[in-house]
Short mmCIF file of C-alpha atoms in Angstrom, two decimals:
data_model
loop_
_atom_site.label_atom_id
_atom_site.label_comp_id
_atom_site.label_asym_id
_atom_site.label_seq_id
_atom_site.Cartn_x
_atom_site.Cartn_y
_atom_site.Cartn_z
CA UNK A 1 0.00 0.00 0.00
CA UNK A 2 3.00 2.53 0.12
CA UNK A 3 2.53 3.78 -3.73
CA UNK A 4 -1.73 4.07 -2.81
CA UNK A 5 -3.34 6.71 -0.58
CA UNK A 6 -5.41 3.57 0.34
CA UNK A 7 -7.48 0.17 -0.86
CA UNK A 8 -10.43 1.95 -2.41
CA UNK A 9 -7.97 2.98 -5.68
CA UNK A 10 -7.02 -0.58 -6.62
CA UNK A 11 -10.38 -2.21 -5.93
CA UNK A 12 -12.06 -3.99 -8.87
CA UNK A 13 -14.30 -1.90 -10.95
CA UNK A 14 -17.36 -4.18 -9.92
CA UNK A 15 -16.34 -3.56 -6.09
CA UNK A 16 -16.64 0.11 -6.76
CA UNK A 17 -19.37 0.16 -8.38
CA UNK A 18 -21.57 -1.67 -6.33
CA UNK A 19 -20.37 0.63 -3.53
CA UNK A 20 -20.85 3.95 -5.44
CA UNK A 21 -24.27 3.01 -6.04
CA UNK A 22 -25.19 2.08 -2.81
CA UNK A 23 -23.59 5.33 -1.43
CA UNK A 24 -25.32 7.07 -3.95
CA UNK A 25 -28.91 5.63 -2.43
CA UNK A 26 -27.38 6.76 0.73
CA UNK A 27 -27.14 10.21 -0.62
CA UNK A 28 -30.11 11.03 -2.45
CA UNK A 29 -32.40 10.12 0.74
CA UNK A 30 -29.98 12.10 3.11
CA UNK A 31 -30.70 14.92 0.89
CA UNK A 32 -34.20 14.65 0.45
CA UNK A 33 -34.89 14.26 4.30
CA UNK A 34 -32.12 17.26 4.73
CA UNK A 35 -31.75 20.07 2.24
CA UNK A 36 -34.47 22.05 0.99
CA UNK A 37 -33.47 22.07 -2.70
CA UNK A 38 -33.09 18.62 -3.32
CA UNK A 39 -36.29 17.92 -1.26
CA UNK A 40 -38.17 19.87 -4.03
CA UNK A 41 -36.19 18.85 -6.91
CA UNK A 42 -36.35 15.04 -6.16
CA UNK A 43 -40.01 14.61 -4.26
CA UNK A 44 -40.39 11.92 -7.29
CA UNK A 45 -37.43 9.76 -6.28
CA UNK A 46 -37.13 6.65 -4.37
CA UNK A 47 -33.54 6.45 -3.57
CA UNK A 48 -34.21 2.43 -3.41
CA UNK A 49 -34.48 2.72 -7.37
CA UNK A 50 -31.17 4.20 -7.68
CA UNK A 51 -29.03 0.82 -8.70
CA UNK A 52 -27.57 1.76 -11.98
CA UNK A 53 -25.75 4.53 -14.01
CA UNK A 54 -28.86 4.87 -16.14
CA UNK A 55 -31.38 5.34 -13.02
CA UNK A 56 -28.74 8.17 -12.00
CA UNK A 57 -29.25 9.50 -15.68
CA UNK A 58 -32.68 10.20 -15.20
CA UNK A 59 -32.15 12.79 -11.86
CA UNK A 60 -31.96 16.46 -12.96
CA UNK A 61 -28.77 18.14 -13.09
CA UNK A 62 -28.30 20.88 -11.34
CA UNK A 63 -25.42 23.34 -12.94
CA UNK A 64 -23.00 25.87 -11.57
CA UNK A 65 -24.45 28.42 -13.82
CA UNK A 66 -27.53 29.04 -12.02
CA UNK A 67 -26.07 28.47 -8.20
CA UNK A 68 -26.20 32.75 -8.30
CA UNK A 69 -29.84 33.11 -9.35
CA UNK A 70 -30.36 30.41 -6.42
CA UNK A 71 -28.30 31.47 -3.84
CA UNK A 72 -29.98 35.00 -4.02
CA UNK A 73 -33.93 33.41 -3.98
CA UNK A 74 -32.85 31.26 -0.84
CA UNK A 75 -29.34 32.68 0.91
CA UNK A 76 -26.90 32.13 1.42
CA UNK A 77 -26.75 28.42 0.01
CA UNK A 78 -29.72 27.78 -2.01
CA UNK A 79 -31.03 25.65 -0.27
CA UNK A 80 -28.77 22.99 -0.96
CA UNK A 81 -26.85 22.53 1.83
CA UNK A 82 -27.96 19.64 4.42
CA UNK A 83 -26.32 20.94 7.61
CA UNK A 84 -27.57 24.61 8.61
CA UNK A 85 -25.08 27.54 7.62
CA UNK A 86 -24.60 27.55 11.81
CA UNK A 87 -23.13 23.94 11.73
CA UNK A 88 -20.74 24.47 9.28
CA UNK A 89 -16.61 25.58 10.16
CA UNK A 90 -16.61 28.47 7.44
CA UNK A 91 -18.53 29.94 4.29
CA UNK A 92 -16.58 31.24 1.37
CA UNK A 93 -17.17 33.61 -1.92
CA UNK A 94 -15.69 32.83 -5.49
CA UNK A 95 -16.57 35.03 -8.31
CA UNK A 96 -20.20 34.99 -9.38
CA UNK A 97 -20.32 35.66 -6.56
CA UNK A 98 -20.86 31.98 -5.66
CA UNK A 99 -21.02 30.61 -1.87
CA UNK A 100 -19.34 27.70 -0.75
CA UNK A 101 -19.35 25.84 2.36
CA UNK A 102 -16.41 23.93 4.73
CA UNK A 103 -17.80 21.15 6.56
CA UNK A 104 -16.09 19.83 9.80
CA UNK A 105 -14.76 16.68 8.46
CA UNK A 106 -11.06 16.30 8.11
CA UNK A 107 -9.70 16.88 4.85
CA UNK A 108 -13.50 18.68 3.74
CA UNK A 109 -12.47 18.51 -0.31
CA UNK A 110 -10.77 14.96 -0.58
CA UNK A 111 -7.18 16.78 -1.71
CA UNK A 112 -4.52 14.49 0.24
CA UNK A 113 -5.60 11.78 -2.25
CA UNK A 114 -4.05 14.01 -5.43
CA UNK A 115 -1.38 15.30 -3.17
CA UNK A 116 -0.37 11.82 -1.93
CA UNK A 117 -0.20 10.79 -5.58
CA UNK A 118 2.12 14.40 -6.58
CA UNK A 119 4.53 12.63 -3.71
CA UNK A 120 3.89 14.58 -0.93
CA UNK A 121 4.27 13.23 2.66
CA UNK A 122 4.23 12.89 6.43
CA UNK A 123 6.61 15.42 7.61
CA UNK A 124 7.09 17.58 4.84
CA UNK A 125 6.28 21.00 4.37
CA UNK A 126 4.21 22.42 2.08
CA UNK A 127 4.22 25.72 0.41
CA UNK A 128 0.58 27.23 -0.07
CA UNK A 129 -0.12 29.96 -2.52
CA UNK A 130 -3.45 29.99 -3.05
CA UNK A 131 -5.53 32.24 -1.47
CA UNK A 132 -6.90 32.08 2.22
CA UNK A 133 -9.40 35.41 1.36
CA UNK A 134 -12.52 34.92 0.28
CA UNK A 135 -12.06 32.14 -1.44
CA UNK A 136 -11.98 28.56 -0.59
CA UNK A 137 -8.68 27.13 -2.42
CA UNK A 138 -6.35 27.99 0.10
CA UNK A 139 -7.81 26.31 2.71
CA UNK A 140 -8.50 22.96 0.06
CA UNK A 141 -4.81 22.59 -0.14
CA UNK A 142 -4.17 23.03 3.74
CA UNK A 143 -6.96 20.66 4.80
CA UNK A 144 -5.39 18.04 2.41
CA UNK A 145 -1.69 18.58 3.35
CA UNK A 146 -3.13 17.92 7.07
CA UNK A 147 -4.45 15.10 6.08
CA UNK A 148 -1.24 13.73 5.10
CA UNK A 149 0.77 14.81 8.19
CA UNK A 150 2.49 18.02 6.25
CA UNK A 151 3.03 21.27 7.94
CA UNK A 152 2.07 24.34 5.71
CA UNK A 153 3.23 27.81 4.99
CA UNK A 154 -0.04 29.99 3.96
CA UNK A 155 1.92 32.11 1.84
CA UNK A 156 -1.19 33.27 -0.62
CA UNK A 157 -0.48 35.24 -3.41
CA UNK A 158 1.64 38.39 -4.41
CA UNK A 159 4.84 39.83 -2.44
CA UNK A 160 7.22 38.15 -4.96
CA UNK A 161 10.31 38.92 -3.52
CA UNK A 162 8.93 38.04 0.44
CA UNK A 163 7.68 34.76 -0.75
CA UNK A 164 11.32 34.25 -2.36
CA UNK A 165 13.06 35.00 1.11
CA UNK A 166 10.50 33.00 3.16
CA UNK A 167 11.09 30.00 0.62
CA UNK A 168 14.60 30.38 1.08
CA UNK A 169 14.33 30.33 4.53
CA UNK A 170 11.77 27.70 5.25
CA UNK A 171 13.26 25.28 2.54
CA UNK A 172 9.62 23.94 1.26
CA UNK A 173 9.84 20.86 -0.31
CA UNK A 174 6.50 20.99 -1.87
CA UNK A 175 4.57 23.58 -3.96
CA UNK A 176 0.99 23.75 -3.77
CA UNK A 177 -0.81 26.79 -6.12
CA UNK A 178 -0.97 27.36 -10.15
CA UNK A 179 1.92 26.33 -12.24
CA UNK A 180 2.63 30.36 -13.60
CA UNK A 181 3.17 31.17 -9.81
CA UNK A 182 5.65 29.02 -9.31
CA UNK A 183 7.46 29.75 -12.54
CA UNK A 184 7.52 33.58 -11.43
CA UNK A 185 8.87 32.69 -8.06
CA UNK A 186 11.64 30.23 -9.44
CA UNK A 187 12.90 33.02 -11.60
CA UNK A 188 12.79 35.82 -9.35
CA UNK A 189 14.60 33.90 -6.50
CA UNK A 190 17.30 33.71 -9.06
CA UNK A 191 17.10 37.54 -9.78
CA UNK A 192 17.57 37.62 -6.37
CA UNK A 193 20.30 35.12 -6.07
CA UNK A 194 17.92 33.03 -3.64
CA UNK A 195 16.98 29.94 -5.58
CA UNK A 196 15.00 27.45 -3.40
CA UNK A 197 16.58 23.84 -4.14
CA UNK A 198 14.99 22.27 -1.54
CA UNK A 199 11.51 22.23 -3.55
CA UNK A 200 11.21 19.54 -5.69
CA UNK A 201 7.11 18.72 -6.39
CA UNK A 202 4.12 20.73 -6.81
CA UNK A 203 0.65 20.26 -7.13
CA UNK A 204 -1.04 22.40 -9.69
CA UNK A 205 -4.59 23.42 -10.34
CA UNK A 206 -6.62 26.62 -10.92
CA UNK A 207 -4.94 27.21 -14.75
CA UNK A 208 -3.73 25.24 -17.46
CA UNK A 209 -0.03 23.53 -17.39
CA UNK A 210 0.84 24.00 -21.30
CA UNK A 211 3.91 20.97 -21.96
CA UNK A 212 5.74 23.60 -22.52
CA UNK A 213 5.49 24.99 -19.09
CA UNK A 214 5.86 21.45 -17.56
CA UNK A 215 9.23 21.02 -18.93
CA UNK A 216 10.55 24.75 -17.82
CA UNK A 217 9.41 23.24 -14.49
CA UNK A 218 11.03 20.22 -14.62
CA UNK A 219 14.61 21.00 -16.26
CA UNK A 220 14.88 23.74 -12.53
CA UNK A 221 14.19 20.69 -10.42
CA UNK A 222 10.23 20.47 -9.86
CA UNK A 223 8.51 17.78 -10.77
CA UNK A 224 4.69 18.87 -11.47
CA UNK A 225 1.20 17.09 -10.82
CA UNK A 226 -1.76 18.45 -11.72
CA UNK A 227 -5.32 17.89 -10.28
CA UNK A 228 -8.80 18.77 -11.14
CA UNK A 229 -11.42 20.11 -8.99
CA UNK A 230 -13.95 22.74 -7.48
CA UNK A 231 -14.98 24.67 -4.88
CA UNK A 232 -18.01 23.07 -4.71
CA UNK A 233 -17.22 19.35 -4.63
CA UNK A 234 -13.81 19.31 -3.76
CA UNK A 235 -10.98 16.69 -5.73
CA UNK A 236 -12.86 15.25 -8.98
CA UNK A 237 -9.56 13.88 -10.69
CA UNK A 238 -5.80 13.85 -10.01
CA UNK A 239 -2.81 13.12 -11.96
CA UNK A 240 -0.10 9.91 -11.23
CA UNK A 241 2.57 8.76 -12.51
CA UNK A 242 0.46 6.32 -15.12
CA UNK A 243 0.59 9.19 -17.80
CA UNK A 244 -2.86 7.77 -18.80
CA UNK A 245 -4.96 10.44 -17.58
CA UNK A 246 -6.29 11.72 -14.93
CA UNK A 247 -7.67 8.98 -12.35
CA UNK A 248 -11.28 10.13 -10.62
CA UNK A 249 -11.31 10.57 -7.36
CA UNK A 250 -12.73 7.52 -5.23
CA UNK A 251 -15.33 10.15 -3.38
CA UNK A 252 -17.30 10.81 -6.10
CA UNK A 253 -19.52 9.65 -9.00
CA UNK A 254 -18.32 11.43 -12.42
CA UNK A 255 -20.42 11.62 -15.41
CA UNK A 256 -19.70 13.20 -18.88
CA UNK A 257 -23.25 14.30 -19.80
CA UNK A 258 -24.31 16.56 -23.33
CA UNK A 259 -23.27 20.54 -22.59
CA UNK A 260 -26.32 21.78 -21.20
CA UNK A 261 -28.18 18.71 -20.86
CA UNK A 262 -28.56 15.41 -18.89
CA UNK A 263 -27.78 12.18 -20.70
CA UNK A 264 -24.69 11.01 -20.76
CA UNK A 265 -22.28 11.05 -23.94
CA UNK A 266 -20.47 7.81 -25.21
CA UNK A 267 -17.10 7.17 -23.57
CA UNK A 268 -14.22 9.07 -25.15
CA UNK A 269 -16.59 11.53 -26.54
CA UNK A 270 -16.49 15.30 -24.84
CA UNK A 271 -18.94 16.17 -23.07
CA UNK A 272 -19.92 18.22 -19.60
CA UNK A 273 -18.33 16.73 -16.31
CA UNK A 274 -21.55 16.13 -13.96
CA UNK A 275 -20.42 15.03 -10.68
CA UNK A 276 -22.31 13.54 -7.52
CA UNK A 277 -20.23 13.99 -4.10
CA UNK A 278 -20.47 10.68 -2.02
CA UNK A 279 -20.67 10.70 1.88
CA UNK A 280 -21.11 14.36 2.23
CA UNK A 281 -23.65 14.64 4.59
CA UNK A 282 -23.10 18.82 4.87
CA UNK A 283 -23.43 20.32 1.47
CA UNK A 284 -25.04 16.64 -0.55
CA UNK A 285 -24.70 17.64 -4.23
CA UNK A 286 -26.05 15.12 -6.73
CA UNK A 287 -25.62 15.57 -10.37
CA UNK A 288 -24.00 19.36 -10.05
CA UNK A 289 -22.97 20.41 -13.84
CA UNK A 290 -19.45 21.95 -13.52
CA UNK A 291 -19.54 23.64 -16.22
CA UNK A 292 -15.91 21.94 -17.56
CA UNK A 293 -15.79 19.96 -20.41
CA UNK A 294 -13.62 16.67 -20.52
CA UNK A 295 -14.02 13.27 -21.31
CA UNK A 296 -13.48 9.48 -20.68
CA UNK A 297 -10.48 8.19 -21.19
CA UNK A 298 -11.27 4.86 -23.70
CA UNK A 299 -11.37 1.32 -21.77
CA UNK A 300 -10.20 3.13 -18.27
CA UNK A 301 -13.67 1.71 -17.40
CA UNK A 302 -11.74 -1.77 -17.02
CA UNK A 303 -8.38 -1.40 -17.26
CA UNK A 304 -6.08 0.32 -14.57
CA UNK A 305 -3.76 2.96 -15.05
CA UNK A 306 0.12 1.93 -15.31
CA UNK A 307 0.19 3.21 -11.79
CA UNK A 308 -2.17 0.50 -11.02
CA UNK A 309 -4.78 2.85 -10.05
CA UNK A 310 -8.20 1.09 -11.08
CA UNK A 311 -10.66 4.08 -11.32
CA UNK A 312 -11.99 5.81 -14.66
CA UNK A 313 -9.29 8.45 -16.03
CA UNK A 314 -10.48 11.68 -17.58
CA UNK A 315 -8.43 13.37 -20.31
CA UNK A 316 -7.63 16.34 -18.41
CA UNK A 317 -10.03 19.65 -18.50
CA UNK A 318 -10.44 20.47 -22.25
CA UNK A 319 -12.28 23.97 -21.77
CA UNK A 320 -15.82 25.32 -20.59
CA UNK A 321 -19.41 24.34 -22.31
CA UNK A 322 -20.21 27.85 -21.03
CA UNK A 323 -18.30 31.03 -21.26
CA UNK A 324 -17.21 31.19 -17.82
CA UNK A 325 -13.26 31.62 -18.14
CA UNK A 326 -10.84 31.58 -15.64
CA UNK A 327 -8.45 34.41 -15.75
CA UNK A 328 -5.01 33.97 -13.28
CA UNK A 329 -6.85 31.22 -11.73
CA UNK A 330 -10.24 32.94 -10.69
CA UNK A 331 -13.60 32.82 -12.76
CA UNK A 332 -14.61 35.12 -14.62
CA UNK A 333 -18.66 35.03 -15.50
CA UNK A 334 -20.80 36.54 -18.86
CA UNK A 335 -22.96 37.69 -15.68
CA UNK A 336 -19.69 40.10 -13.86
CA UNK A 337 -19.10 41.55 -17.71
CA UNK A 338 -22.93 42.47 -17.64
CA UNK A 339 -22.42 43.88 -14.24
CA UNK A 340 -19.73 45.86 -15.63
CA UNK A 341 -21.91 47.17 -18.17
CA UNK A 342 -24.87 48.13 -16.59
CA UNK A 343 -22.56 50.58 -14.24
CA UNK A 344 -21.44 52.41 -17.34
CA UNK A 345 -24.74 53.56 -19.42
CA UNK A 346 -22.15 55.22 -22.40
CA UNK A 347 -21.29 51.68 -23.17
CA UNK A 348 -24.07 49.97 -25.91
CA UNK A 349 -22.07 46.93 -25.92
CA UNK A 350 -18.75 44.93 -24.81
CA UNK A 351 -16.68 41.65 -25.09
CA UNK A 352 -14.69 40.67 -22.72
CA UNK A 353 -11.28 39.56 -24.61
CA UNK A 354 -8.21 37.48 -22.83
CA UNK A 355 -4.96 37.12 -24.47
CA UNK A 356 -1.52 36.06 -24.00
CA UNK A 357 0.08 32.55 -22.69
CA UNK A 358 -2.14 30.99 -20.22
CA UNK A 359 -0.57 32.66 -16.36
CA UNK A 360 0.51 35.61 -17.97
CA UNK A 361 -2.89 36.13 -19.45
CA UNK A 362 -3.95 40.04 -20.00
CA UNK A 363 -8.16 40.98 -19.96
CA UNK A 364 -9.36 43.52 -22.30
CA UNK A 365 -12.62 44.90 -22.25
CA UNK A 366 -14.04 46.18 -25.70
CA UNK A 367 -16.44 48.66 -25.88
CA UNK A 368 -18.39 49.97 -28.24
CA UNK A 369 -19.57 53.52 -26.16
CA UNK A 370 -21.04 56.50 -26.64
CA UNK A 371 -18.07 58.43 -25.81
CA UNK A 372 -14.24 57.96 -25.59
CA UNK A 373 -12.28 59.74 -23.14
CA UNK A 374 -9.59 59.05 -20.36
CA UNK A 375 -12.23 59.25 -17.73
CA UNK A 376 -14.25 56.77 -18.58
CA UNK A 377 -12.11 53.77 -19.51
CA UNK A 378 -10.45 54.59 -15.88
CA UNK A 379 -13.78 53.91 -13.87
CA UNK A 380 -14.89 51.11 -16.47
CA UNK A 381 -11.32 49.46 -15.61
CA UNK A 382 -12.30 50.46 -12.36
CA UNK A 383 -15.50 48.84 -12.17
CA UNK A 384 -13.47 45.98 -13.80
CA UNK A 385 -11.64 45.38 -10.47
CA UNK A 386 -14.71 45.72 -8.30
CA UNK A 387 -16.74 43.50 -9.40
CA UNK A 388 -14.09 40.58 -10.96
CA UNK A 389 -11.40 41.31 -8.13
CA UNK A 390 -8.96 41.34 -10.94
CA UNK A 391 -7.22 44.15 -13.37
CA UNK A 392 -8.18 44.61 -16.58
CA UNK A 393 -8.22 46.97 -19.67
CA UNK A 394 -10.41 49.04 -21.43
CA UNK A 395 -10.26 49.32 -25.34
CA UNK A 396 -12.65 51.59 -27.16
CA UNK A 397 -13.91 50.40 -30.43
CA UNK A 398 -15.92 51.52 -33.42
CA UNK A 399 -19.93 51.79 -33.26
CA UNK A 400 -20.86 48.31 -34.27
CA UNK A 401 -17.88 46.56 -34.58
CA UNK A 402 -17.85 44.27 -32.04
CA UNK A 403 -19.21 40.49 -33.15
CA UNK A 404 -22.87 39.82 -33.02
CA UNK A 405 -22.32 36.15 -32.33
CA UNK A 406 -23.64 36.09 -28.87
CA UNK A 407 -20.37 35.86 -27.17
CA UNK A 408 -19.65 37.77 -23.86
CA UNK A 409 -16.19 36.10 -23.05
CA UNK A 410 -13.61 35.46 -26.10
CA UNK A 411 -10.75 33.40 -24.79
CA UNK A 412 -7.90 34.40 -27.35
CA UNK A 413 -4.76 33.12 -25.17
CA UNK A 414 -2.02 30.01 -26.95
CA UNK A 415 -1.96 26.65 -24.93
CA UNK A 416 1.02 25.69 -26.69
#
């Protein structure tokens, strides 16, 4: 068992699924007796009928996209949460502006799994970058690193060059945060002349990891694993050392489903990543639409990894079936450009355009107004940061120039 977090990732794919259908049962009537929402939304259900994929199929999905509209009807959760907001250890706000909760049990999100698999462990220390303010991720990686028996720096983000001293001080030997952070610190510790050789993995999430970027990594002595996962339900997939995807996460039930629908697509095809969260009595989602778009890796439904790992693989996250973009790791919603908008009546349209390599991404908004001046692209750019909690630009353009295609949010940047 040394190379596995534990038994449940090389069980047979029979075992598992026997047991993630009758945790599923388990589920569905905790969260009708529990939480308001799925009370309403599942009054038709007997969780008794619940013993296959395609009995699953036939619940409604409920998506990301509309957890706002929700959230405001019945605050601050919707509804959806089993455990009153009293009962739970904290409440956090990602862009949308989206709640999420922190139940009491340890390791809330499931992230020592992924980490165990990056090669972190007992006794090490960990070097956080992700964000303990308002949002939820820095907290995700501490909880996990916990788990494992790790002690953890919260660094956060920003300070460059006092994040370079404390690394060299503290001599980290893991990373956890987005793989363009880590890049920036490892080359201004050696503008500094304080390179940290003691850190030699990281876990990365929150942005893509380009090959390119991967290999920068690697040849100054960090050897990079990425995982995949949400506020909302925590760890959904993780890389190992199989190179044959990414391995699901043994706390959950993963569907690829049609974008904006509810049955699922044919493995290998892409599709929407629907996920059910398993023995989460606090905050019970079942069915949640991400919003991501992957798909299955072919045959991982019955044969294991090269690590050995006997779970479903997912290719990876291969974009957004909305327009929801992340920009430096944060979200970025059609709903914050309207936002934007509606502060500003001298703008009769705008597009939201982000460009550059994916970490050292720049957002432009385009506007078509009814005047151009100084002024008013400073408190558009400042509305920018209000609202998105990140900086942006403001480019004028001509009186109907912009696109009518419908799209909000044009991601422009190079993967390659």
């Amino acid at each position: 068992m040394a190379d596995y977090f534990d038994s449940l990732e090389t069980r047979t794919p029979a075992e598992r699924e026997a047991a993630l259908l009758a945790a599923l049962a388990r589920q569905v009537a905790h969260a009708q007796a529990h939480a308001p929402y799925f009370a309403e939304v599942l009054c038709d259900v007997d969780p008794r009928d619940l013993t296959s994929r395609a009995a699953l199929a036939a619940l409604p999905v409920t998506r990301k996209s509309e957890l706002t509209a929700r959230q405001r009807t019945a605050p601050p959760l919707g509804g959806l949460n089993a455990t009153p907001i009293g009962g739970l250890r904290h409440v956090f706000q990602s862009p949308g502006p989206i709640h999420e909760p922190d139940g009491h049990a340890d390791d809330w999100w499931r992230i020592a799994r992924a980490m165990f698999a990056a090669g972190f462990r007992a006794g090490e220390l960990v070097y956080n970058t992700f964000s303990y303010h308002f949002t939820p991720a820095g907290m995700m990686m501490e909880s996990g690193a916990h788990r494992l028996g790790c002690c953890v720096f919260p660094a956060g983000v920003g300070q460059t060059e006092s994040q370079v001293q404390a690394m060299a001080a503290l001599q980290p030997s893991a990373y956890a945060g987005t793989p363009s952070f880590l890049k920036l610190l490892i080359e201004r510790g050696g503008e500094l002349g304080l390179p940290c050789a003691s850190l030699s993995k990281a876990l990365v999430t929150g942005e893509a990891c380009p090959p390119p970027l991967r290999a920068w990594l690697q040849d100054h002595g960090v050897t990079v694993s990425q995982m995949y996962g949400t506020a909302d339900v925590g760890l959904i997939a993780y890389e190992t050392g199989g190179g044959d995807g990414w391995v699901v996460d043994e706390g959950v039930l993963v569907e690829i489903v049609e974008p904006g629908g509810t049955q699922p697509m044919p493995e290998g095809e892409t599709g929407e990543v629907v996920v059910t969260v398993l023995g989460n009595g606090d905050y019970p989602l079942i069915r949640f639409g991400t919003g991501d778009l992957s798909a299955i890796v072919s045959d991982s439904s019955h044969r294991a990894s090269p690590c050995g790992r006997t779970n479903i693989r997912l290719k990876g996250w291969l974009g957004r079936a909305d327009q929801t973009t992340k920009v430096k790791g944060m979200f970025v919603h059609p709903g914050q450009v309207a936002d934007v908008v509606r502060r500003h009546p001298e703008i009769r349209a705008a597009r939201l355009v982000v460009t550059g390599m994916v970490g050292a991404d720049t957002m432009t908004l385009h506007c078509d107004a009814t005047r151009e001046d100084a002024a008013l692209a400073q408190a558009i750019a400042d509305s920018i940061r209000d609202v998105m909690r990140l900086r942006g630009e403001v480019r004028f353009v001509a009186a109907g120039s912009l696109p009518q295609d419908g799209k909000v949010i044009e991601d422009a940047r190079r993967y390659d």
